[in-house]
Coordinates of C-alpha atoms in Angstrom, one line a residue:
X17 CA 3.1 -31.5 -3.2
X18 CA 0.0 -30.9 -5.3
X19 CA -0.2 -32.9 -8.5
X20 CA -3.0 -32.4 -11.1
X21 CA -4.0 -33.4 -14.5
X22 CA -4.3 -30.4 -16.8
X23 CA -8.1 -30.4 -16.4
X24 CA -7.8 -30.7 -12.6
X25 CA -5.4 -27.8 -12.5
X26 CA -7.6 -25.6 -14.6
X27 CA -10.6 -26.5 -12.4
X28 CA -8.7 -25.9 -9.2
X29 CA -7.2 -22.5 -10.2
X30 CA -9.6 -21.0 -12.6
X31 CA -11.1 -17.5 -12.0
X32 CA -14.4 -17.5 -10.2
X33 CA -17.0 -14.7 -9.9
X34 CA -17.8 -14.1 -6.3
X35 CA -20.2 -11.3 -6.8
X36 CA -18.4 -9.0 -4.2
X37 CA -18.6 -5.9 -6.3
X38 CA -15.9 -3.6 -7.7
X39 CA -13.0 -4.9 -5.6
X40 CA -12.8 -8.7 -5.2
X41 CA -10.0 -10.9 -3.8
X42 CA -9.6 -13.5 -6.4
X43 CA -6.9 -15.0 -4.2
X44 CA -5.3 -13.6 -1.1
X45 CA -2.6 -12.1 -3.3
X46 CA -4.5 -11.2 -6.5
X47 CA -7.1 -8.4 -6.7
X48 CA -9.9 -8.5 -9.3
X49 CA -11.4 -5.2 -10.2
X50 CA -14.8 -5.3 -12.0
X51 CA -14.2 -2.1 -13.8
X52 CA -16.9 0.1 -15.1
X53 CA -15.3 3.5 -15.4
X54 CA -12.1 4.6 -13.8
X55 CA -9.7 3.3 -11.1
X56 CA -6.2 4.3 -9.8
X57 CA -3.6 1.6 -9.2
X58 CA 0.1 1.3 -8.5
X59 CA 2.2 1.4 -11.7
X60 CA 3.4 -2.0 -12.7
X61 CA 0.9 -4.1 -10.8
X62 CA -1.3 -5.1 -13.8
X63 CA -1.0 -8.9 -14.4
X64 CA -4.0 -9.4 -16.7
X65 CA -7.2 -8.0 -17.9
X66 CA -10.1 -8.7 -20.2
X67 CA -12.4 -6.2 -21.8
X68 CA -11.6 -2.7 -23.1
X69 CA -9.1 -0.8 -21.0
X70 CA -6.8 2.2 -21.4
X71 CA -3.8 2.6 -19.1
X72 CA -2.3 6.1 -18.5
X73 CA 0.6 7.1 -16.2
X74 CA -0.2 9.8 -13.7
X75 CA 0.4 13.2 -15.4
X76 CA 2.9 15.4 -13.6
X77 CA 0.5 18.4 -13.7
X78 CA -2.7 16.4 -13.7
X79 CA -3.7 17.6 -10.2
X80 CA -2.2 21.0 -10.4
X81 CA 1.2 22.5 -9.6
X82 CA 0.4 22.4 -5.9
X83 CA 0.5 18.6 -5.8
X84 CA 2.9 17.8 -8.7
X85 CA 2.4 14.4 -7.2
X86 CA 5.2 15.9 -5.0
X87 CA 7.6 13.8 -7.0
X88 CA 7.5 11.5 -4.0
X89 CA 6.0 8.6 -5.9
X90 CA 7.8 9.0 -9.2
X91 CA 11.1 9.9 -7.4
X92 CA 11.0 6.9 -5.0
X93 CA 10.3 4.4 -7.7
X94 CA 6.6 4.1 -7.4
X95 CA 4.0 5.8 -9.6
X96 CA 0.2 5.6 -10.1
X97 CA -1.6 4.7 -13.2
X98 CA -5.1 5.6 -14.2
X99 CA -7.2 2.8 -15.7
X100 CA -10.3 3.6 -17.7
X101 CA -12.7 1.1 -19.3
X102 CA -14.9 -1.8 -18.8
X103 CA -13.9 -5.4 -17.9
X104 CA -12.0 -7.3 -15.4
X105 CA -8.6 -6.1 -14.2
X106 CA -6.2 -8.2 -12.2
X107 CA -3.6 -6.6 -10.0
X108 CA -0.8 -8.0 -7.8
X109 CA 2.4 -6.6 -6.2
X110 CA 5.3 -9.0 -5.7
X111 CA 3.0 -11.7 -4.2
X112 CA 2.2 -9.5 -1.3
X113 CA -1.0 -10.1 0.7
X114 CA -3.9 -7.8 -0.2
X115 CA -6.4 -6.3 2.1
X116 CA -9.5 -4.4 0.9
X117 CA -10.7 -1.5 3.1
X118 CA -14.0 0.4 2.8
X119 CA -13.7 4.0 3.8
X120 CA -16.9 5.6 5.0
X121 CA -16.0 9.3 5.2
X122 CA -12.8 8.3 7.0
X123 CA -9.1 8.9 6.5
X124 CA -6.2 6.6 6.6
X125 CA -2.4 6.9 5.9
X126 CA -0.8 4.2 3.8
X127 CA 2.9 3.8 3.1
X128 CA 3.4 4.7 -0.5
X129 CA 4.9 1.3 -1.4
X130 CA 1.9 -0.5 0.1
X131 CA -0.9 1.2 -1.8
X132 CA -2.3 -1.0 -4.6
X133 CA -5.5 0.6 -5.8
X134 CA -8.3 3.0 -4.9
X135 CA -11.5 4.4 -6.3
X136 CA -11.6 7.9 -7.9
X137 CA -14.1 8.9 -5.3
X138 CA -11.3 8.9 -2.7
X139 CA -9.3 12.1 -2.3
X140 CA -5.6 11.7 -1.7
X141 CA -2.4 13.6 -0.9
X142 CA 1.2 12.8 -0.6
X143 CA 3.1 13.3 2.7
X144 CA 6.8 13.0 2.4
X145 CA 8.5 12.2 5.7
X146 CA 11.2 14.9 5.3
X147 CA 12.6 14.5 8.8
X148 CA 14.2 11.3 8.0
X149 CA 14.8 12.0 4.3
X150 CA 18.6 11.9 4.8
X151 CA 18.6 9.2 7.4
X152 CA 17.0 6.1 5.8
X153 CA 15.6 4.9 2.5
X154 CA 16.1 8.2 0.8
X155 CA 13.1 9.5 2.6
X156 CA 9.8 7.6 3.2
X157 CA 6.5 8.9 2.0
X158 CA 2.9 8.0 2.6
X159 CA -0.4 8.7 1.0
X160 CA -3.4 10.2 3.0
X161 CA -6.6 8.8 1.6
X162 CA -10.0 10.1 2.6
X163 CA -13.6 9.9 1.6
X164 CA -16.1 7.2 0.7
X165 CA -15.0 4.2 -1.3
X166 CA -12.7 1.3 -1.5
X167 CA -8.9 1.1 -1.3
X168 CA -6.6 -2.0 -1.6
X169 CA -3.4 -2.1 0.4
X170 CA -0.6 -4.7 0.5
X171 CA 1.6 -6.3 3.1
X172 CA 4.3 -8.9 3.2
X173 CA 2.6 -11.8 4.9
X174 CA -0.3 -11.2 7.3
X175 CA -0.8 -7.7 8.7
X176 CA -1.1 -7.0 12.4
X177 CA -3.1 -4.0 13.7
X178 CA -2.1 -2.4 17.0
X179 CA -4.5 -0.2 18.8
X180 CA -3.1 3.2 20.0
X181 CA -4.6 4.8 23.1
X182 CA -3.5 8.0 24.9
X183 CA -1.9 6.0 27.8
X184 CA -0.4 3.4 25.6
X185 CA 1.6 4.7 22.5
X186 CA 3.0 2.3 19.9
X187 CA 6.5 2.3 18.5
X188 CA 7.2 0.8 15.1
X189 CA 10.0 0.3 12.6
X190 CA 9.3 2.5 9.6
X191 CA 10.2 -0.2 7.2
X192 CA 7.6 -2.5 8.7
X193 CA 4.9 0.1 9.0
X194 CA 2.1 -0.3 6.5
X195 CA -0.7 2.1 7.5
X196 CA -2.2 4.1 10.3
X197 CA -5.5 5.9 11.1
X198 CA -6.0 9.4 9.8
X199 CA -6.3 10.6 13.4
X200 CA -2.6 9.9 14.1
X201 CA 0.5 12.0 13.4
X202 CA 3.7 9.9 14.0
X203 CA 6.8 11.3 15.6
X204 CA 10.2 10.1 14.7
X205 CA 12.4 9.1 17.6
X206 CA 15.9 7.6 17.6
X207 CA 17.6 5.1 19.9
X208 CA 21.4 5.1 19.6
X209 CA 21.7 1.9 21.7
X210 CA 19.2 -0.1 19.7
X211 CA 21.3 0.1 16.5
X212 CA 23.9 -2.1 18.2
X213 CA 21.4 -5.0 18.4
X214 CA 19.9 -4.4 15.0
X215 CA 23.3 -4.2 13.3
X216 CA 22.6 -0.9 11.6
X217 CA 25.4 0.1 9.3
X218 CA 25.2 3.8 9.9
X219 CA 23.1 6.4 11.7
X220 CA 20.8 5.8 14.5
X221 CA 17.9 3.4 14.9
X222 CA 14.8 5.3 13.8
X223 CA 11.4 4.5 15.2
X224 CA 7.9 5.9 14.5
X225 CA 6.0 6.8 17.7
X226 CA 2.2 6.8 17.5
X227 CA 0.4 8.6 20.3
X228 CA -3.3 9.4 20.7
X229 CA -6.4 7.4 19.6
X230 CA -6.3 5.2 16.6
X231 CA -4.5 2.2 15.1
X232 CA -1.3 1.3 13.2
X233 CA -0.8 -1.6 10.9
X234 CA 2.5 -3.4 10.7
X235 CA 3.9 -6.4 8.7
X236 CA 6.3 -9.1 9.7
X237 CA 8.9 -7.8 7.2
X238 CA 11.2 -4.9 7.0
X239 CA 10.9 -3.5 3.5
X240 CA 13.9 -1.8 1.8
X241 CA 12.6 1.0 -0.5
X242 CA 13.9 2.4 -3.7
X243 CA 16.5 5.1 -3.4
X244 CA 18.0 3.7 -0.3
X245 CA 21.0 5.8 0.5
X246 CA 21.1 5.6 4.2
X247 CA 21.0 2.7 6.7
X248 CA 19.4 -0.5 5.5
X249 CA 17.1 -2.9 7.1

């Protein structure tokens, strides 16, 4: 057990400038954003800030009727907020581990619940996994991010990245799947026999199958999402 005097505790835990730029991991579970302008972040993840900042919820028509933010984020209990200003912004999401990724004209899919923040230079679109909308979690959704800039994603505990090759597809539990490369389009497959071992209350065991060239990121945790009306994990 760690025991400190007040001055020792302050010294041990105080914020430190690491000079890493816009996105900086203050701790493995706390993201510091050195904001000079605008950033997008998951609603409800701000824990502290200093400086001048304005927080706005994502507008329903902000990106046009075509997107409407697809009601996927707002409908599933997760929304984005736009932060404008100058100063230091600290974000965290239920103590989940944070990973910072630099996109260099690349694309990545991130589970909507695992996206913490991204630069406005990144283009994004919502992809609702309609095929399983009535089968688990009220329908999973993910965000396709593409361009040049930084994004921050979260995972319960340490993420594991599995390499996908044409002769070696990867199967994952949707509730444990965090992200995958923009080159991959997962299929959904079911295994009636597997539900007996997993203790599924209803329906079949649903798996994501990744085939081709790329990678998929999983976490050692099965997340239960908002709006869960089907089988649970």
